[in-house]
XYZ file of C-alpha atoms in Angstrom:
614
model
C 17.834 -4.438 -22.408
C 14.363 -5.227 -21.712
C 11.957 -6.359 -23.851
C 9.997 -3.455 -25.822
C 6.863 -6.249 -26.645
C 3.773 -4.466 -26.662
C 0.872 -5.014 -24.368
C -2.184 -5.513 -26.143
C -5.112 -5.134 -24.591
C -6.598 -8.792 -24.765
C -3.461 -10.080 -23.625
C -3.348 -11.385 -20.349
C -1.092 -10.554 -17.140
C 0.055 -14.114 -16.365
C 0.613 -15.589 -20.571
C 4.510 -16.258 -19.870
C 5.359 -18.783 -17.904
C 7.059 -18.698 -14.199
C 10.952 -18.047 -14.606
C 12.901 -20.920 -14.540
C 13.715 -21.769 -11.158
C 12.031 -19.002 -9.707
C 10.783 -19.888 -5.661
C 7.382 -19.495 -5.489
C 5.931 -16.745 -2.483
C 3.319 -17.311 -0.381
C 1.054 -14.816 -0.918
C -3.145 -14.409 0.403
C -5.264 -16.709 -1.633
C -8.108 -14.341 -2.415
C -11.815 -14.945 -4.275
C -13.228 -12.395 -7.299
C -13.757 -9.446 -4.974
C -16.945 -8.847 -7.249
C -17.975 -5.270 -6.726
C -21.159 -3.855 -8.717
C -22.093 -0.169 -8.782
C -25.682 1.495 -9.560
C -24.249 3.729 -12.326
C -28.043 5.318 -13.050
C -30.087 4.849 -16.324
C -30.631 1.388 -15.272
C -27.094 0.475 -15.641
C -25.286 -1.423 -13.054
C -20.972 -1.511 -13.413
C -19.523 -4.781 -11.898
C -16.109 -6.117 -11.794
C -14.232 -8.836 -10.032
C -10.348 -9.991 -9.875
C -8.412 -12.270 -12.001
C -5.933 -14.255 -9.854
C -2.357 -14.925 -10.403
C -3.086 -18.164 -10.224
C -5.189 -18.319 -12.732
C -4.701 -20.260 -15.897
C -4.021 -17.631 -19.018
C -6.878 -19.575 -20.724
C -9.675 -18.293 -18.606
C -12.691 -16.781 -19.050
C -16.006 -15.362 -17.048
C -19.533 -16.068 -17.289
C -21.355 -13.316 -15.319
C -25.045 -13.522 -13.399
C -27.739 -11.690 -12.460
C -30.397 -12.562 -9.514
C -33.279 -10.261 -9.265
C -35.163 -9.896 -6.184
C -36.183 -13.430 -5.326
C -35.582 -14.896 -8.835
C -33.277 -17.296 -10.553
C -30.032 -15.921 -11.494
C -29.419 -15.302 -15.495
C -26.338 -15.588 -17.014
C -25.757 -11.974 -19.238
C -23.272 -12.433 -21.273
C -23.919 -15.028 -24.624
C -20.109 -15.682 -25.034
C -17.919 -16.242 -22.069
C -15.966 -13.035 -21.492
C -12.331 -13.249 -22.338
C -11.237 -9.184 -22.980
C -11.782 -8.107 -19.427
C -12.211 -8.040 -15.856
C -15.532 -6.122 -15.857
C -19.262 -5.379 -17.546
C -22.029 -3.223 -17.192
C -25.531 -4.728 -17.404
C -27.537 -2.088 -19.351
C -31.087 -2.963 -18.711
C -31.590 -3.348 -14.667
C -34.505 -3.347 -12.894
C -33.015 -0.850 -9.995
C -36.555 -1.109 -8.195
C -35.494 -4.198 -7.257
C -32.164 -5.893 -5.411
C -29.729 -7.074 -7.971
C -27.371 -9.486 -6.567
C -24.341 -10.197 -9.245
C -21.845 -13.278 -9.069
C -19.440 -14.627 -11.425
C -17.959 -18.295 -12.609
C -14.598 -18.644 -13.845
C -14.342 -20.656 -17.609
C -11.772 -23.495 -18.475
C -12.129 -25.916 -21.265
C -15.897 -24.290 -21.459
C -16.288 -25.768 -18.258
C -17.844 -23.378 -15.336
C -15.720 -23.658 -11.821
C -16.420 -22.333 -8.539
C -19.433 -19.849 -8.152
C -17.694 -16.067 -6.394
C -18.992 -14.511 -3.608
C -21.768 -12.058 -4.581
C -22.684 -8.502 -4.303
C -25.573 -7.229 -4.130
C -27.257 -3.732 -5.288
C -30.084 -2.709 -3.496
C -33.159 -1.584 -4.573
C -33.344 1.807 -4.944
C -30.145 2.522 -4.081
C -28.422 5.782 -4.955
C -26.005 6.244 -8.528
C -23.288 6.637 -6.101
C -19.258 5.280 -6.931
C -18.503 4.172 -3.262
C -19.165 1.958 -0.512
C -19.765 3.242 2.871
C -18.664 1.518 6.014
C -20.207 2.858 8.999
C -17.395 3.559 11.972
C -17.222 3.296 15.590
C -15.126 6.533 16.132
C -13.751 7.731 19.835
C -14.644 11.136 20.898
C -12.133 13.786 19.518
C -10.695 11.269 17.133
C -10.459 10.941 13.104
C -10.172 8.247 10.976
C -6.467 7.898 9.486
C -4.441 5.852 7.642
C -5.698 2.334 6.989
C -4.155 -0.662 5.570
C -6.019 -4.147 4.488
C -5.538 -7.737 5.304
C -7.301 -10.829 5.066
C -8.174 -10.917 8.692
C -10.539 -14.102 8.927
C -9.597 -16.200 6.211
C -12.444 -15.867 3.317
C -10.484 -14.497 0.392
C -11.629 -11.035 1.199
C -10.211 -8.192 2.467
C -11.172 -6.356 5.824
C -9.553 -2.761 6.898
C -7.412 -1.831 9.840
C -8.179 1.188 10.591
C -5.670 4.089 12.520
C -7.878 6.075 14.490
C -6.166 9.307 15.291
C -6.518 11.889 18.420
C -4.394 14.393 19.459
C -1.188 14.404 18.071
C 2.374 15.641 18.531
C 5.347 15.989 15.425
C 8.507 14.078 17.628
C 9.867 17.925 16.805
C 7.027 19.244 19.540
C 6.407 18.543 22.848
C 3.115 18.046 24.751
C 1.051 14.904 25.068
C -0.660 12.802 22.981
C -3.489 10.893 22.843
C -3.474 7.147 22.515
C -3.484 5.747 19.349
C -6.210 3.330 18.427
C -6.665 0.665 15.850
C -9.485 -0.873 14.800
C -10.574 -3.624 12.479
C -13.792 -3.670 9.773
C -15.119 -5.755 7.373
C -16.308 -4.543 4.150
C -19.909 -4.872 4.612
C -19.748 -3.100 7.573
C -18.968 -5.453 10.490
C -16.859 -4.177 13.533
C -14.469 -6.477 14.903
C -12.251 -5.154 17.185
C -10.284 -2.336 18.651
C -6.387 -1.766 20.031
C -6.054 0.892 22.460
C -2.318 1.119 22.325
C -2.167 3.537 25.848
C -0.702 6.286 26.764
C 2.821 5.207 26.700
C 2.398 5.022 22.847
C 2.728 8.462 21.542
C 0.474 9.474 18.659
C 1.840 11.252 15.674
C 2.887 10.080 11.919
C 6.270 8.843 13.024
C 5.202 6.696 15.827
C 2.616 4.268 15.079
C 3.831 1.929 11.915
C 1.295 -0.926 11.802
C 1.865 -3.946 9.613
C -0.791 -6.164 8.530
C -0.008 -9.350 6.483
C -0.308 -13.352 6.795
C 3.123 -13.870 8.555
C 2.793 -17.157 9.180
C 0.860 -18.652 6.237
C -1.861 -19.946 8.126
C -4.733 -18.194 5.264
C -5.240 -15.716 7.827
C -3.762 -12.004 8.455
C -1.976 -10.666 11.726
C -1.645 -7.225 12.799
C 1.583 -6.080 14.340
C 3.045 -3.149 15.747
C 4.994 -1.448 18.528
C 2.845 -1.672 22.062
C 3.964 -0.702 25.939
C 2.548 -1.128 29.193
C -1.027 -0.170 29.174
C -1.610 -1.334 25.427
C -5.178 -3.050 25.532
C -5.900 -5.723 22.948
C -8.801 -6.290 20.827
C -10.359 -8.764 23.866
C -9.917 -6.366 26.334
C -6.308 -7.931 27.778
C -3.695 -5.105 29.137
C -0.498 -5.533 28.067
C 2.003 -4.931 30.581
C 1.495 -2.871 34.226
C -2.105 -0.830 33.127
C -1.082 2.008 35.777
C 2.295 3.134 34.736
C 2.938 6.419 32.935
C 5.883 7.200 31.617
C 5.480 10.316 29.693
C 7.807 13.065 30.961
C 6.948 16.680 31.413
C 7.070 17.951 28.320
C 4.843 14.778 26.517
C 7.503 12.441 25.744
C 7.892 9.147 26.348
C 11.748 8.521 26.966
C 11.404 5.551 29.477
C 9.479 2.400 30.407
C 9.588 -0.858 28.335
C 9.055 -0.871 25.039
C 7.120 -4.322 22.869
C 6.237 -5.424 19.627
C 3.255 -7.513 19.826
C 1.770 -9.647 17.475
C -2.453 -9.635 17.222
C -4.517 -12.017 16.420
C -6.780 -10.607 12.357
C -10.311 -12.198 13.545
C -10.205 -11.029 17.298
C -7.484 -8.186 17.604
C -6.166 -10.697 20.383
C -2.217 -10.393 21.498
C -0.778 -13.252 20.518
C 2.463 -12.502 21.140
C 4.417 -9.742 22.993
C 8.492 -9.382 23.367
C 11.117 -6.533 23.946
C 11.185 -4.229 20.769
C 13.965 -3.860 18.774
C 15.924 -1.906 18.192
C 15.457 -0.852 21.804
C 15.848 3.373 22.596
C 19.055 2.209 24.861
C 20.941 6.188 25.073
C 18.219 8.842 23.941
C 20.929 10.654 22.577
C 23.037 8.182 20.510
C 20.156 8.614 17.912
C 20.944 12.522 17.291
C 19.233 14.878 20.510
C 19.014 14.093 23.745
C 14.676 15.292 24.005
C 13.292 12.589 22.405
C 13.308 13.356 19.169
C 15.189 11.347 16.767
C 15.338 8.261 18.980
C 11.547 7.827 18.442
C 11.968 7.853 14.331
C 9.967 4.152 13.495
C 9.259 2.914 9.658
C 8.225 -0.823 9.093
C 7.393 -3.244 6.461
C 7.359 -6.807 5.024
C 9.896 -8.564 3.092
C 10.391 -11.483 2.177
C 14.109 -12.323 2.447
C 14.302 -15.947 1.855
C 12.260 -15.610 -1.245
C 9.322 -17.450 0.184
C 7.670 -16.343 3.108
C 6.846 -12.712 4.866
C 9.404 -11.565 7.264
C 8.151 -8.761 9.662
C 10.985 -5.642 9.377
C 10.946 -3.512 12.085
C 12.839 0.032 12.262
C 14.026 2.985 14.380
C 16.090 6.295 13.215
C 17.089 7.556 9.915
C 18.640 10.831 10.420
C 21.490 9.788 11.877
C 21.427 6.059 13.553
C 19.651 3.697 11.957
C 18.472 -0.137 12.994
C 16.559 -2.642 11.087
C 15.184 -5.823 12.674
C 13.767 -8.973 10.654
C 11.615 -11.358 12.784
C 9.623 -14.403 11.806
C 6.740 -15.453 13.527
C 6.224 -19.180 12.612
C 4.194 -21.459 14.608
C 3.236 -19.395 17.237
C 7.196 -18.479 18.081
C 8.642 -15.134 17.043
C 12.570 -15.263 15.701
C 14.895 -12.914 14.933
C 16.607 -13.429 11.830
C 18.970 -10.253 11.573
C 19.616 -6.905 12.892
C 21.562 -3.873 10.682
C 22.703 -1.486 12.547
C 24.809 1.001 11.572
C 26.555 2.287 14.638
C 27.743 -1.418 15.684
C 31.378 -1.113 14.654
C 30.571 -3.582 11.207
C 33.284 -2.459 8.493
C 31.389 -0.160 6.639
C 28.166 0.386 7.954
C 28.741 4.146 9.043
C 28.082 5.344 5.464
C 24.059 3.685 6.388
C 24.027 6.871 8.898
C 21.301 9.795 7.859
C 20.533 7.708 4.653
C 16.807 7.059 5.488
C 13.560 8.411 4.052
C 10.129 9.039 6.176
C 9.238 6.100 4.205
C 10.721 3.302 2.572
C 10.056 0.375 -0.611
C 11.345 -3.274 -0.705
C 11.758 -4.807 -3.850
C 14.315 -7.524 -5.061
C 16.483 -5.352 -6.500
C 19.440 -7.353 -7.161
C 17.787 -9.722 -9.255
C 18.679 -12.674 -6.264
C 15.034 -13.602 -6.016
C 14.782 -12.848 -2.247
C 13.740 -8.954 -1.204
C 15.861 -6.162 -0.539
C 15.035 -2.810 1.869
C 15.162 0.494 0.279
C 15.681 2.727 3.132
C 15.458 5.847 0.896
C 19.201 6.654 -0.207
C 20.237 2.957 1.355
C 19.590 -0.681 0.532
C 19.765 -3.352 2.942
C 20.256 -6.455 1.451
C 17.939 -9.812 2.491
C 20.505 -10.824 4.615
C 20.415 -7.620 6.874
C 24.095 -6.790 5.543
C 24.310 -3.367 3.782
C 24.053 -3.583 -0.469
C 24.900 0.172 -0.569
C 24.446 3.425 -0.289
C 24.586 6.436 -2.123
C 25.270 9.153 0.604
C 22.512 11.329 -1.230
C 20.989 12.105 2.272
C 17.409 12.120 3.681
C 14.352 12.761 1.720
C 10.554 12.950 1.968
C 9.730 11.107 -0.790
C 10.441 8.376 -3.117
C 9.058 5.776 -5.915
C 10.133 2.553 -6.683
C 9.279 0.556 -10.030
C 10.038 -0.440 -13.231
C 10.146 2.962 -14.297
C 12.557 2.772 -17.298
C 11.007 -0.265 -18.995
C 14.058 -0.353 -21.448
C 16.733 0.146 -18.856
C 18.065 -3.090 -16.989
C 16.750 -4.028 -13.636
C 14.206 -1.626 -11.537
C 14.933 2.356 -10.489
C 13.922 4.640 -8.105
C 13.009 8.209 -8.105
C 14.381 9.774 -5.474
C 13.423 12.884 -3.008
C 16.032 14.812 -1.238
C 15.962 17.387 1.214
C 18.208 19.902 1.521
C 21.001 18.217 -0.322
C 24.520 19.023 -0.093
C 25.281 17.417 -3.339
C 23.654 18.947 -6.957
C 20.888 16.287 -7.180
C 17.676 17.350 -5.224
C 15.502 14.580 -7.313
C 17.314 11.854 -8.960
C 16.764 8.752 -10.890
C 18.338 5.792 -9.178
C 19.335 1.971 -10.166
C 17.247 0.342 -7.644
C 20.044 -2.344 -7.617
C 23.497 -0.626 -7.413
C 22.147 3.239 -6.333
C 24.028 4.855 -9.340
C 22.603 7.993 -10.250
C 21.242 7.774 -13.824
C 20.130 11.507 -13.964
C 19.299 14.362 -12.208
C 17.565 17.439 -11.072
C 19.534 20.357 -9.628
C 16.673 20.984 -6.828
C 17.240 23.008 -3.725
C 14.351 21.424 -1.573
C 11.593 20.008 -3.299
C 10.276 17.807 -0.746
C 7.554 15.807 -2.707
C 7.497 14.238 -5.960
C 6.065 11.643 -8.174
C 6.873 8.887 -10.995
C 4.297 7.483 -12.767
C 2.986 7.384 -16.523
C 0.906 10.160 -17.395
C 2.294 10.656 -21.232
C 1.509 8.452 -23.575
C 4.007 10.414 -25.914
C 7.079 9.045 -24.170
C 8.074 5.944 -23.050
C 8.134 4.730 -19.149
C 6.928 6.563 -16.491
C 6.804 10.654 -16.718
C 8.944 11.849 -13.097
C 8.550 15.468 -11.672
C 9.087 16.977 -8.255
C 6.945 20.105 -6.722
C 9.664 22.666 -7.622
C 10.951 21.085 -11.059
C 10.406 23.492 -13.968
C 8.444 20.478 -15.456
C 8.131 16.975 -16.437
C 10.849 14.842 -17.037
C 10.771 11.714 -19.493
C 12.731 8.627 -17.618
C 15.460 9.438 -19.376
C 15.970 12.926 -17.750
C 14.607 14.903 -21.219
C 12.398 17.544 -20.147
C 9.244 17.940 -21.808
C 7.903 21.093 -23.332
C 4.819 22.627 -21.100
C 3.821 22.340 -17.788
C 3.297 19.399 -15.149
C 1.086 18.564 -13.065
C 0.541 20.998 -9.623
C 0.268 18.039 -7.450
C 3.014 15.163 -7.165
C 1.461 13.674 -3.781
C -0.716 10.413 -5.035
C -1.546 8.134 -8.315
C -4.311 5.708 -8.763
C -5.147 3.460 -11.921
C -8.797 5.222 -12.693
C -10.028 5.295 -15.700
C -10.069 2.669 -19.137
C -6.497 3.359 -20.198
C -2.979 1.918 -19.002
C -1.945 5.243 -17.446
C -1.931 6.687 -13.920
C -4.556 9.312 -12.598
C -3.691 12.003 -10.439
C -4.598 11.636 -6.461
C -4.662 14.728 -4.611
C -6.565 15.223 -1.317
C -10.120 13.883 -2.009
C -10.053 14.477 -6.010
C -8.794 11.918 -8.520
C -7.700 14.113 -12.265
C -6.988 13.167 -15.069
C -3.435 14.775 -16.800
C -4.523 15.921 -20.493
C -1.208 16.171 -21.937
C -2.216 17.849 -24.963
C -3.056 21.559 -23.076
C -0.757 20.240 -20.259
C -4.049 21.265 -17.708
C -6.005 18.305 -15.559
C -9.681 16.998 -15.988
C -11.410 16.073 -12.851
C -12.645 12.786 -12.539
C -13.667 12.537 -9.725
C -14.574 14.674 -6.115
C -15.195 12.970 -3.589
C -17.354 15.144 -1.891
C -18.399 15.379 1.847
C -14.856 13.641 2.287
C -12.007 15.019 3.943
C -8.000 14.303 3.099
C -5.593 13.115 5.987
C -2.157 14.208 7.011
C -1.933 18.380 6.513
C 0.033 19.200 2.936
C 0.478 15.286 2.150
C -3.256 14.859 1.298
C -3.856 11.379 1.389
C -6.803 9.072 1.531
C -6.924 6.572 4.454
C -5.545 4.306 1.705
C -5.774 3.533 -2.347
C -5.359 0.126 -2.979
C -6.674 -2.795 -5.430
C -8.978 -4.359 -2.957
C -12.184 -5.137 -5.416
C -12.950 -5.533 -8.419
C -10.470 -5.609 -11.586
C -7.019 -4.663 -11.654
C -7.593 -0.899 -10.773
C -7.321 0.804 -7.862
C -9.810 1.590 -4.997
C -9.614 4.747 -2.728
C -10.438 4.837 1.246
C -11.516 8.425 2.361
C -13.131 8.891 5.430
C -16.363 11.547 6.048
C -15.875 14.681 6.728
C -17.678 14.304 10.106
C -15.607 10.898 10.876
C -18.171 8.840 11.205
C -17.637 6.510 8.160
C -15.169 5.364 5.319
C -16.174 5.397 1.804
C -14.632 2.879 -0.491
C -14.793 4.475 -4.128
C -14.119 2.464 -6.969
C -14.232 3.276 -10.577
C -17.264 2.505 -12.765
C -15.229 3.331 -16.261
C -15.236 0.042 -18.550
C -11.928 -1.285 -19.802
C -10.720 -3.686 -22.130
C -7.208 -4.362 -20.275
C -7.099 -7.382 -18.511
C -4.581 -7.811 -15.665
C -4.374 -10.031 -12.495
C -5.231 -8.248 -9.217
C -2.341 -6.184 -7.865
C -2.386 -7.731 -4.809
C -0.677 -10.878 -6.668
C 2.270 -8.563 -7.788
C 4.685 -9.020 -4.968
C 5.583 -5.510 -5.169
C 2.538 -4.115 -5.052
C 1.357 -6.170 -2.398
C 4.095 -5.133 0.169
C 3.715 -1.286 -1.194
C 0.177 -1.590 0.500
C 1.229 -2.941 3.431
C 4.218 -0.294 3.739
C 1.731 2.953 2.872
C 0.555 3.477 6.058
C 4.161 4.597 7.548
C 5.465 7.632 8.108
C 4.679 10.269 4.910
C 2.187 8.051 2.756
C 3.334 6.932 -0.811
C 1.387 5.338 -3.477
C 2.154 1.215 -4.211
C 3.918 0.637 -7.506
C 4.139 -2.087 -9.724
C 7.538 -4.175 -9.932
C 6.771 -4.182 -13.757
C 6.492 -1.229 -16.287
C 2.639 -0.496 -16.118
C 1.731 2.091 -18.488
C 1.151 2.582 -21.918
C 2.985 -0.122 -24.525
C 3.682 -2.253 -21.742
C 4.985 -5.626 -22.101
C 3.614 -8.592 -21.060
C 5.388 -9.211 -17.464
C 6.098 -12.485 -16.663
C 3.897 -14.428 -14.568
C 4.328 -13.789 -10.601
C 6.117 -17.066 -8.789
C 3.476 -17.132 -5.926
C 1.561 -19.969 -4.207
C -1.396 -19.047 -2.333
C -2.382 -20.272 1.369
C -6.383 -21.229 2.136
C -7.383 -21.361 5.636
C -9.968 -24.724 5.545
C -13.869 -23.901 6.993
């Protein structure tokens, strides 16, 4: 059983040590990510990141430079409860540029990056990022990387034009990608052609430091015509391969590997799993066969391995290369149609989305498919035969169960369980809801009242603790996003381009926030472009683009809070949730620790961070 310690709020994420003999992962080696905010009344919010390599002994001095001035240190002790502070006396007539020095042995280190709030500026929660976007297209889903190697992020951006379900015909436009830096900078843009068909099941774009190097790469599926972010065509630039009715059946088919700063190829091979038969993947139009997820894992327990997928319904293939010193390797291939003993129960077991996680407790990372795990060594761990689903959550959501679980989404079962809590390690069924087709639903702590995280589904009769009890009164009408918001340890509602609050007392929401003269993406899944923890403290930040496409606003909150916690990004699990959130039907990143209310302290993460040298 796990430990039922709990979190108080001074404590820090990162106070036990490593486990023993625990590898350490390579993960981004990022600065503060300090983010201030013109809250009105001549108060100013800022907040920055503590690192999980940070010593559980540090603290923060902050500064304030006004106009030309000399920056002033605000705070008279160094500030040990928290990741954030709001200067309450601000000249706002003036620019207000805020920085912060990390503490140790009541020493001052390295001076962060700054931010700076303008003078005059509006009391407005978000930052806005002006975009370059194509006639007749829309911003999308996004994902963020450390493209050029300062310890910040920058976004890749999916911009989106016509587009086709693999269920209709007609053609597509091409699918784009481009790349932006927070402030505002455009750096590049990936026309992946016309023989790249645009829709939510196509286009899975990975972006993640692959080969340690302090620097992000971008990859994804390309074909002849793909143009790079220096203007290079892949392949022959005049063929066209879609057929008559919009599909693209034929032709060659790459993965290529792009260069973060330029959006230059790098690297381009076959893909694979390659379409081979059209109708060995369930139809014979073009349908099935063009079924892609994709993510990272790290399956030796130390470094990002790129996964690489195609089909779920029936066939399905999984691919783990490396690319390592400007080479690209295969590692393994699942497939479960080659004749291996046993690997026809892997058939129709896949979700339009998928989580990776070590699950068996082996230190190296597992891929949940949705009702299948593939272990890190591309052999099958198991699977439950539950069938396909929509949706599904992966965390520590029974902090005083053994191991992690998974609530699971499934559609149209032929079995009694339409949602069901899962051991993330062995796929037992813990408990479950008798649910015809409920097609989304949601795990996360909303109920202080009960312990772990509160699960529900869009046609449950209500909440469910993680033990399977019901609880009396309604739930929640949306199960589609969460986002850590506001000063307490539990999870905000995301829906479309409003973040709510759950009162659990009069079981009705409080808005929070609306993100007005914002639009949501992706019909009835209404997500942002992307909520991740990219500034700031530990909480979340959420990417919607305008309403008339021609920006992204980056809200974060402004609400104080005296939990401290390392970034996100340094939980391994969180970090490849983000990078896995742009595929198929969008899911929120969990934690792979309980993080709610009475937490325990989680044990520090095993990571080593890479620097790219100026």
């Amino acid at each position: 059983m796990k430990s039922k310690t709990t979190f108080n709020m001074a404590l820090v994420l990162g106070m036990l040590p490593m486990m023993a003999g625990a590898a350490q992962r390579q993960m981004e080696h990022l600065g503060r990510g300090v983010v201030a905010v013109n809250q009105g009344d001549g108060k100013v919010y800022v907040g920055w990141r503590m690192l999980g390599t940070d010593s559980e002994n540090i603290a923060f001095n902050i500064y304030r430079a006004t106009g030309s001035g000399q920056p002033v240190k605000l705070n008279a002790r160094s500030i040990t409860q928290s990741t954030n502070y709001v200067d309450g006396s601000v000249d706002l007539s003036q620019s207000n540029t805020y920085f912060v020095r990390p503490v140790l042995d009541g020493g001052e280190q390295e001076t962060s990056s700054s931010y700076t709030v303008q003078a005059n500026a509006l009391a407005q929660g978000y930052r806005s990022i002006p975009l370059k976007t194509p006639e007749g297209y829309a911003p999308n889903d996004a994902s963020v990387g450390d493209l050029d190697g300062d310890g910040e992020y920058e976004i890749v951006l999916h911009q989106a034009g016509r587009g086709r379900d693999n269920s209709q015909s007609g053609t597509t436009d091409p699918p784009i990608l481009e790349a932006y830096k927070l402030d505002g900078t455009f750096l590049w843009r990936i026309n992946l052609g016309r023989n790249i068909r645009e829709g939510a099941h196509y286009t899975q774009f990975m972006v993640y430091d692959l080969d340690g190097d302090g620097r992000a790469e971008v990859a994804c599926k390309t074909a002849d015509g793909t143009v790079d972010g220096k203007g290079k065509t892949i392949g022959d630039a005049n063929t066209d391969y879609r057929n008559q009715r919009g599909y693209v059946l034929d032709g060659p088919e790459y993965l290529t590997i792009f260069d973060g700063p330029s959006g230059a190829e790098l690297v381009t091979t076959d893909y694979v799993p390659p379409r081979g038969n059209v109708a060995d993947w369930g139809d014979n139009y073009g349908n099935r066969v063009d079924r892609f997820l994709a993510c990272i894992a790290y399956v030796d327990g130390e470094r990002p391995s790129l996964v690489m997928c195609r089909g779920y319904y029936t066939r399905a293939v999984l691919v783990a290369p490396n690319w390592r010193e400007g080479r690209l390797t295969r590692v393994w291939t699942f497939d479960s149609d080659d004749g291996t003993p046993g690997n026809t129960k892997y058939r129709g077991q896949g979700n339009h989305n998928l989580s990776v996680a070590d699950v068996d407790g082996d230190g190296k990372d597992e891929i949940v498919y949705g009702a299948c795990a593939i272990d890190h060594d591309g052999k099958g761990l198991y699977s439950t035969g539950l069938g396909h689903g929509d949706a599904m959550h992966l965390s520590d959501i029974d902090p005083d169960g053994p191991g992690l679980e998974v609530w699971a989404i499934h559609e149209r079962p032929s079995h009694p369980y339409g949602a069901s809590l899962l051991d993330a390690g062995t796929g037992q069924v813990i408990w479950g809801l008798p649910l015809t087709d409920p097609g989304r639903g949601l795990a996360m702590d909303i109920d202080p009242r009960y312990p772990g995280y509160e699960c529900w589904a869009n046609s449950s009769d209500g909440l469910y603790t993680c033990r399977g009890v019901k609880i009396p009164g309604a739930k929640p009408r949306s199960c589609n996003m969460g986002v850590w918001w506001d000063a307490d340890l539990l999870r905000e509602i995301l829906d479309g381009t409003t973040i709510d609050k759950w009162d659990y007392t009069t079981g009705t929401t409080v808005r929070l926030l609306s993100a007005d003269g914002c639009s949501r993406n992706n019909g009835s899944k209404s997500n942002p472009c992307l909520c991740a923890d990219i500034l700031g403290d530990w909480r979340e930040e959420v990417i919607w683009r305008t309403s008339d496409n021609k920006e992204l606003r980056v809200y974060t909150t402004t609400i104080p809070t005296d939990h401290r916690l390392i970034t996100l990004m340094h939980d391994p699990v969180y970090r490849l949730g983000i990078a896995w959130q742009n595929v198929a039907y969008n899911q929120p990143a969990h934690t792979g620790f309980y993080l709610g209310e009475g937490m325990a302290t989680p044990p520090r993460p095993a990571i080593r961070t890479t620097h790219r040298p100026n």
